[in-house]
Amino acid sequence: MVVSYKYLKLLVFCLVAFNGSLAQSLLLSGKVFDRESKIPLVGANLSIRNSDLGISTDSLGQFDLYVNPGSYVLSISYVGYKSRTISLQMDQNRNIRIALTEDIGVLNEVSVSAEAPDKNILSTDIGVNKINIGTISKLPTFMGEVDVVKSVLLLPGVTNVGEGASGINVRGGNTDQNLILMDDAPFFNSGHLLGFFSVFNPDVVKDLTLYKGGIPAKYGGRASSVLDIKLKNPETEKWSVSGGIGLVANRLLIEGPVTENKLSMLMAARISYPDYLFRISSDENIKNTKANFYDLTTKLDHQFSEKSRLSFTGYLSKDNFKLSNDSLANIEINATSSKYNWQTSNATIAWQKQISDKLYLKTSAIYGLYETTISSPDSSNAFRLNSDIKYKSLKTDWNWYPTSNHEVNFGLAIKLYNIRPGTLQPNHSASSIRFFEIPRDQGIESGIYVSDQWEINDIFSVQLGARYVQWNTLGSGTQYNYVQGIPKTSETIVDTLTFRNGEAIKSYSGVEPRISVKMNVGTNSSIKLNYNKVYQFIQQVSNTTSAMPTDRWQLSNEYIKPQYVKQVSLGYFRNFMNNAFETSAEIYYKDISNATDYKDGVNLLLNPLPETAMLQGKGRSYGAELYIKKIKGLVTGWLSYTYSQTHLKINGSFTEENINQGRWYAANYNSPNNVNLAINYKSDNRVTYSASFTYRTGRPYTVPEDKYVVNGFYIPNYIGRNENRIPDYHRLDLAVSIDSNPKKMSHFKGSWTFSLYNVYARKNAYSVFFKTKNNNYALGLNKVKAYKLSVLGTIFPSVTYNFNF
């Protein structure tokens, strides 16, 4: 008993001493997270320099560490991130937030987050490619401008019709069949300067994801693909300034915290000045051409708590393009100097809330305005042609994790479109142009969706989803009835129906199934199968090789039915050498309903009856894609090969409504073979060498079958459509990036990028066209001459200086 009493006294003494030690210690707590995504970093290491004190973050990225009062240097490290040191004066309990930045030099193209290195094998994603801005910024550029959209052209299944063309064609889809989003706001035109540059400032872009096949159920409205571009979140630790100086544009980014750990913001601007390049030319028409653009991007992020945040994204851009001498025959106006303007204004407000450990909510309100203008100052024919698209949307998305092997997503979205197709008005008191306006179009698209990502077992996973969508064409407006049994023309109108504002004119609805199945084959490979269906109720109206930014848009109505695409794809995915190499092989087939094409020689821009010029029929697209991607080591990059075919069949009830005599014919953008290579070689911590090579089959064009004489002039006669091809396209680009010395302790960081575009000066054909030479010599020989147009037929060197402080 005495011994027990002595031990009890010793225990009390130890408890008192320990309690006294704690009373003198201070609590250092906090959270470690990714600077861009705000995702907690699990297992990050923290240590006190010159001591044996250290700890790792828990599953929420949080830590608690007891220290005595005093001055300390805290070191924080995490694999794939830049290490940090923080000086601390501990005179009271402190709670700190620590943001780590992904080390692009180490990971290069690897996505951060908590994604597994073999996510491409384990997930049900098929027909999906993701690129972060670190990879995009190292690719060779045209005139020194990092281009977010052009980088997508290096991916399998993606092409365009040539240099200077705006938009992309994905797996046989037209350029208007791609839903391009930036922080949920849609873009109706993705190019500056008629497509030579992207409208997205690379300084604020975090990453992009292209969905070509397995399109998630939360997306809808476009029949071909979704390009989802995410902006980075503003800097929360300190204010910083970065930007770049190039040959055609300057960039500036300012970001930082407005209030500590609460409100942060970024503002980015880009402005171009390429006019001096035109003045170098000896051609007077090119010398007097003027072109410029600017874009402004801002983002504000307010964090109410660890579980609730509100963000605002704003975007404004404007393009001006003036030709020194041209003819606008498509609107029956001859102009000596036409000016093209287009601008985009977008805004997104998003609220994110963690309801519980298993339920997350995101609600967004989106506004968009796209405006275009064509004008001419000629006094006798001075005109101004305006058009615009107003877009409003409200959407809510829920993520629910009921069990460890289920991820359920559901939500709804409402989109309102209001389109002014065209308003023509005189632009001078002496102008002979008469005022003319096409009535506005209005429509509303409503969608509700649900999907479930279900890991059945270690071998099988499935993603089951469905989206129900309804479209209503709304008044006020006019609908014409035509004589039955003959083609629609302005002369065959027999009745006119008028609708009040907001009154339903025509409705369409349907279910869009989205199904993906994944089966693991061994430890490092899988087979995936996907089927999806997508409706599209808005389309760009253009019968030219490449759609212009000023082309009109048309909503579905009584006569112009919505397009819809059913796609099935099958893929084999395999990784090698501890996930250093990712490889995939995919095949796909797309069935296109209500595919649109146009009658020969029709005027679309100011046509008040587009249904008399537009034709609809069937389409089909099929192909195979091979993809090899290296994501580890000094040399990274990818190689892709695509074989694809896209054909249309417009077989109407009348001869005037047939194309190619009702037979299948190749689409304007059909390019069967496409090879892309992108390589980055990081020789040390400062220098990166890059190269990209592109080869693709020339696109189709139409050759005249014969000629006929009208009033003594030979006129080409075109019968079969798109039965010949322009020469194949290929191009090599090189670049080298020199970063600042990482060992040099300085707040100011500078880097240089030198690039060569079209290294061997290939004169790639943009188009081939024909002219009838109607002089006496040509008439006698019955000649029609072919011409090849090359937009960029020489090498383009560039240099850009980037800075950050």
GROMACS .gro file of C-alpha atoms in nm, residues 95-346:
model
  252
   95ASN     CA    1  -0.364   2.959  -3.720
   96ILE     CA    2  -0.214   2.995  -4.069
   97ARG     CA    3  -0.309   2.900  -4.425
   98ILE     CA    4  -0.027   2.778  -4.649
   99ALA     CA    5  -0.066   2.771  -5.029
  100LEU     CA    6   0.179   2.563  -5.232
  101THR     CA    7   0.241   2.607  -5.604
  102GLU     CA    8   0.274   2.317  -5.845
  103ASP     CA    9   0.632   2.278  -5.966
  104ILE     CA   10   0.580   2.280  -6.343
  105GLY     CA   11   0.950   2.218  -6.396
  106VAL     CA   12   0.919   1.887  -6.216
  107LEU     CA   13   0.574   1.770  -6.317
  108ASN     CA   14   0.561   1.952  -6.650
  109GLU     CA   15   0.226   1.834  -6.786
  110VAL     CA   16   0.095   1.627  -6.497
  111SER     CA   17  -0.225   1.757  -6.344
  112VAL     CA   18  -0.213   1.839  -5.978
  113SER     CA   19  -0.494   1.761  -5.756
  114ALA     CA   20  -0.559   1.432  -5.598
  115GLU     CA   21  -0.581   1.250  -5.927
  116ALA     CA   22  -0.409   0.914  -5.943
  117PRO     CA   23  -0.116   0.885  -6.185
  118ASP     CA   24  -0.308   0.612  -6.369
  119LYS     CA   25  -0.639   0.798  -6.378
  120ASN     CA   26  -0.657   0.750  -6.754
  121ILE     CA   27  -0.676   0.375  -6.687
  122LEU     CA   28  -0.900   0.374  -6.380
  123SER     CA   29  -1.163   0.629  -6.481
  124THR     CA   30  -1.450   0.573  -6.723
  125ASP     CA   31  -1.338   0.876  -6.929
  126ILE     CA   32  -1.314   0.804  -7.300
  127GLY     CA   33  -1.255   1.060  -7.572
  128VAL     CA   34  -1.132   1.308  -7.309
  129ASN     CA   35  -0.806   1.509  -7.315
  130LYS     CA   36  -0.677   1.747  -7.052
  131ILE     CA   37  -0.387   1.994  -7.082
  132ASN     CA   38  -0.262   2.237  -6.818
  133ILE     CA   39  -0.128   2.582  -6.891
  134GLY     CA   40   0.228   2.475  -6.805
  135THR     CA   41   0.232   2.251  -7.110
  136ILE     CA   42   0.051   2.499  -7.337
  137SER     CA   43   0.294   2.780  -7.255
  138LYS     CA   44   0.594   2.570  -7.368
  139LEU     CA   45   0.454   2.492  -7.714
  140PRO     CA   46   0.585   2.689  -8.015
  141THR     CA   47   0.370   2.992  -8.086
  142PHE     CA   48   0.267   3.208  -8.380
  143MET     CA   49   0.407   3.561  -8.336
  144GLY     CA   50   0.489   3.485  -7.971
  145GLU     CA   51   0.129   3.454  -7.849
  146VAL     CA   52   0.052   3.145  -7.638
  147ASP     CA   53  -0.273   3.011  -7.786
  148VAL     CA   54  -0.507   2.804  -7.572
  149VAL     CA   55  -0.739   2.699  -7.855
  150LYS     CA   56  -0.462   2.627  -8.109
  151SER     CA   57  -0.303   2.383  -7.861
  152VAL     CA   58  -0.616   2.169  -7.894
  153LEU     CA   59  -0.535   2.121  -8.264
  154LEU     CA   60  -0.243   1.899  -8.159
  155LEU     CA   61  -0.482   1.649  -7.998
  156PRO     CA   62  -0.624   1.345  -8.181
  157GLY     CA   63  -0.954   1.396  -8.359
  158VAL     CA   64  -0.919   1.776  -8.385
  159THR     CA   65  -0.859   1.978  -8.705
  160ASN     CA   66  -0.947   2.305  -8.871
  161VAL     CA   67  -0.971   2.417  -9.235
  162GLY     CA   68  -0.645   2.614  -9.233
  163GLU     CA   69  -0.444   2.906  -9.098
  164GLY     CA   70  -0.651   3.211  -9.024
  165ALA     CA   71  -0.964   3.001  -8.969
  166SER     CA   72  -1.158   3.052  -8.650
  167GLY     CA   73  -1.283   2.750  -8.458
  168ILE     CA   74  -1.204   2.378  -8.452
  169ASN     CA   75  -1.357   2.068  -8.606
  170VAL     CA   76  -1.385   1.775  -8.366
  171ARG     CA   77  -1.454   1.421  -8.485
  172GLY     CA   78  -1.631   1.535  -8.800
  173GLY     CA   79  -1.830   1.816  -8.642
  174ASN     CA   80  -1.869   2.169  -8.773
  175THR     CA   81  -1.710   2.461  -8.589
  176ASP     CA   82  -2.044   2.569  -8.439
  177GLN     CA   83  -2.097   2.223  -8.287
  178ASN     CA   84  -1.839   2.284  -8.011
  179LEU     CA   85  -1.951   2.418  -7.674
  180ILE     CA   86  -1.662   2.642  -7.565
  181LEU     CA   87  -1.683   2.747  -7.199
  182MET     CA   88  -1.468   2.966  -6.975
  183ASP     CA   89  -1.578   2.938  -6.613
  184ASP     CA   90  -1.921   2.823  -6.742
  185ALA     CA   91  -1.972   3.120  -6.979
  186PRO     CA   92  -2.010   3.023  -7.351
  187PHE     CA   93  -1.811   3.178  -7.636
  188PHE     CA   94  -1.966   3.211  -7.982
  189ASN     CA   95  -1.631   3.306  -8.135
  190SER     CA   96  -1.298   3.176  -8.002
  191GLY     CA   97  -1.058   3.373  -8.224
  192HIS     CA   98  -0.894   3.714  -8.242
  193LEU     CA   99  -0.792   3.860  -8.581
  194LEU     CA  100  -1.010   3.621  -8.785
  195GLY     CA  101  -0.879   3.317  -8.597
  196PHE     CA  102  -0.503   3.384  -8.589
  197PHE     CA  103  -0.507   3.410  -8.207
  198SER     CA  104  -0.720   3.275  -7.925
  199VAL     CA  105  -0.953   3.500  -7.726
  200PHE     CA  106  -0.829   3.349  -7.397
  201ASN     CA  107  -0.547   3.521  -7.211
  202PRO     CA  108  -0.299   3.242  -7.120
  203ASP     CA  109  -0.191   3.423  -6.802
  204VAL     CA  110  -0.523   3.348  -6.629
  205VAL     CA  111  -0.596   3.000  -6.766
  206LYS     CA  112  -0.539   2.706  -6.534
  207ASP     CA  113  -0.620   2.413  -6.764
  208LEU     CA  114  -0.857   2.295  -7.033
  209THR     CA  115  -1.049   1.972  -7.086
  210LEU     CA  116  -1.177   1.858  -7.425
  211TYR     CA  117  -1.468   1.611  -7.423
  212LYS     CA  118  -1.495   1.442  -7.765
  213GLY     CA  119  -1.668   1.118  -7.675
  214GLY     CA  120  -1.776   1.058  -7.317
  215ILE     CA  121  -1.949   1.394  -7.266
  216PRO     CA  122  -2.077   1.417  -6.905
  217ALA     CA  123  -2.453   1.452  -6.861
  218LYS     CA  124  -2.419   1.802  -6.711
  219TYR     CA  125  -2.318   1.940  -7.053
  220GLY     CA  126  -2.564   1.996  -7.335
  221GLY     CA  127  -2.647   2.218  -7.630
  222ARG     CA  128  -2.371   2.129  -7.880
  223ALA     CA  129  -2.359   1.816  -8.093
  224SER     CA  130  -1.985   1.755  -8.130
  225SER     CA  131  -1.770   1.841  -7.827
  226VAL     CA  132  -1.720   2.045  -7.511
  227LEU     CA  133  -1.407   2.253  -7.450
  228ASP     CA  134  -1.413   2.346  -7.082
  229ILE     CA  135  -1.155   2.611  -6.989
  230LYS     CA  136  -1.097   2.683  -6.621
  231LEU     CA  137  -0.937   3.000  -6.487
  232LYS     CA  138  -0.698   2.992  -6.197
  233ASN     CA  139  -0.804   3.136  -5.863
  234PRO     CA  140  -0.647   3.467  -5.756
  235GLU     CA  141  -0.336   3.475  -5.539
  236THR     CA  142  -0.432   3.478  -5.169
  237GLU     CA  143  -0.092   3.529  -5.003
  238LYS     CA  144   0.050   3.848  -5.159
  239TRP     CA  145   0.011   4.088  -5.448
  240SER     CA  146   0.200   4.005  -5.766
  241VAL     CA  147   0.240   4.146  -6.116
  242SER     CA  148   0.320   3.942  -6.427
  243GLY     CA  149   0.291   3.976  -6.801
  244GLY     CA  150   0.469   3.965  -7.131
  245ILE     CA  151   0.594   4.178  -7.417
  246GLY     CA  152   0.572   4.035  -7.769
  247LEU     CA  153   0.580   4.130  -8.135
  248VAL     CA  154   0.204   4.172  -8.172
  249ALA     CA  155   0.066   4.201  -7.820
  250ASN     CA  156   0.143   4.296  -7.459
  251ARG     CA  157  -0.002   4.127  -7.151
  252LEU     CA  158  -0.039   4.236  -6.789
  253LEU     CA  159  -0.176   4.049  -6.486
  254ILE     CA  160  -0.226   4.188  -6.136
  255GLU     CA  161  -0.353   3.965  -5.856
  256GLY     CA  162  -0.357   3.946  -5.480
  257PRO     CA  163  -0.560   3.948  -5.158
  258VAL     CA  164  -0.803   4.233  -5.097
  259THR     CA  165  -0.877   4.113  -4.744
  260GLU     CA  166  -0.664   3.848  -4.572
  261ASN     CA  167  -0.794   3.493  -4.621
  262LYS     CA  168  -1.128   3.625  -4.749
  263LEU     CA  169  -1.142   3.824  -5.070
  264SER     CA  170  -0.885   3.798  -5.349
  265MET     CA  171  -0.888   3.919  -5.709
  266LEU     CA  172  -0.707   3.919  -6.040
  267MET     CA  173  -0.718   4.153  -6.339
  268ALA     CA  174  -0.559   4.066  -6.672
  269ALA     CA  175  -0.534   4.271  -6.989
  270ARG     CA  176  -0.398   4.201  -7.336
  271ILE     CA  177  -0.371   4.447  -7.622
  272SER     CA  178  -0.239   4.399  -7.976
  273TYR     CA  179  -0.071   4.628  -8.228
  274PRO     CA  180   0.007   4.433  -8.550
  275ASP     CA  181  -0.056   4.724  -8.790
  276TYR     CA  182   0.316   4.793  -8.828
  277LEU     CA  183   0.361   4.443  -8.973
  278PHE     CA  184   0.113   4.522  -9.252
  279ARG     CA  185   0.297   4.843  -9.338
  280ILE     CA  186   0.614   4.645  -9.411
  281SER     CA  187   0.446   4.478  -9.710
  282SER     CA  188   0.505   4.611 -10.062
  283ASP     CA  189   0.144   4.525 -10.157
  284GLU     CA  190  -0.068   4.839 -10.118
  285ASN     CA  191  -0.380   4.640 -10.030
  286ILE     CA  192  -0.199   4.467  -9.742
  287LYS     CA  193  -0.012   4.781  -9.638
  288ASN     CA  194  -0.337   4.971  -9.574
  289THR     CA  195  -0.502   4.687  -9.384
  290LYS     CA  196  -0.563   4.757  -9.015
  291ALA     CA  197  -0.621   4.506  -8.738
  292ASN     CA  198  -0.610   4.511  -8.358
  293PHE     CA  199  -0.777   4.356  -8.056
  294TYR     CA  200  -0.787   4.372  -7.678
  295ASP     CA  201  -0.931   4.154  -7.404
  296LEU     CA  202  -0.985   4.207  -7.031
  297THR     CA  203  -1.038   3.929  -6.778
  298THR     CA  204  -1.116   3.967  -6.408
  299LYS     CA  205  -1.194   3.724  -6.130
  300LEU     CA  206  -1.293   3.783  -5.769
  301ASP     CA  207  -1.306   3.507  -5.512
  302HIS     CA  208  -1.461   3.551  -5.166
  303GLN     CA  209  -1.431   3.270  -4.915
  304PHE     CA  210  -1.697   3.293  -4.646
  305SER     CA  211  -1.562   2.983  -4.471
  306GLU     CA  212  -1.381   2.659  -4.548
  307LYS     CA  213  -1.711   2.526  -4.686
  308SER     CA  214  -1.856   2.825  -4.871
  309ARG     CA  215  -1.725   3.061  -5.137
  310LEU     CA  216  -1.855   3.306  -5.396
  311SER     CA  217  -1.673   3.393  -5.718
  312PHE     CA  218  -1.722   3.635  -6.005
  313THR     CA  219  -1.563   3.608  -6.350
  314GLY     CA  220  -1.586   3.889  -6.604
  315TYR     CA  221  -1.460   3.903  -6.961
  316LEU     CA  222  -1.458   4.172  -7.231
  317SER     CA  223  -1.291   4.164  -7.573
  318LYS     CA  224  -1.310   4.360  -7.896
  319ASP     CA  225  -1.166   4.308  -8.244
  320ASN     CA  226  -1.126   4.558  -8.526
  321PHE     CA  227  -1.035   4.447  -8.876
  322LYS     CA  228  -1.030   4.681  -9.176
  323LEU     CA  229  -0.966   4.575  -9.533
  324SER     CA  230  -0.816   4.835  -9.764
  325ASN     CA  231  -1.003   4.716 -10.072
  326ASP     CA  232  -1.278   4.458 -10.102
  327SER     CA  233  -1.619   4.375 -10.240
  328LEU     CA  234  -1.905   4.264 -10.015
  329ALA     CA  235  -2.099   4.097 -10.292
  330ASN     CA  236  -2.282   3.874 -10.048
  331ILE     CA  237  -2.490   4.169  -9.931
  332GLU     CA  238  -2.501   4.332 -10.274
  333ILE     CA  239  -2.290   4.629 -10.167
  334ASN     CA  240  -1.962   4.734 -10.322
  335ALA     CA  241  -1.727   4.895 -10.073
  336THR     CA  242  -1.375   5.027 -10.112
  337SER     CA  243  -1.297   4.996  -9.743
  338SER     CA  244  -1.496   4.765  -9.514
  339LYS     CA  245  -1.451   4.746  -9.140
  340TYR     CA  246  -1.532   4.438  -8.931
  341ASN     CA  247  -1.589   4.462  -8.555
  342TRP     CA  248  -1.687   4.192  -8.308
  343GLN     CA  249  -1.685   4.186  -7.931
  344THR     CA  250  -1.772   3.953  -7.644
  345SER     CA  251  -1.898   4.049  -7.297
  346ASN     CA  252  -1.941   3.766  -7.044
   0.00000   0.00000   0.00000
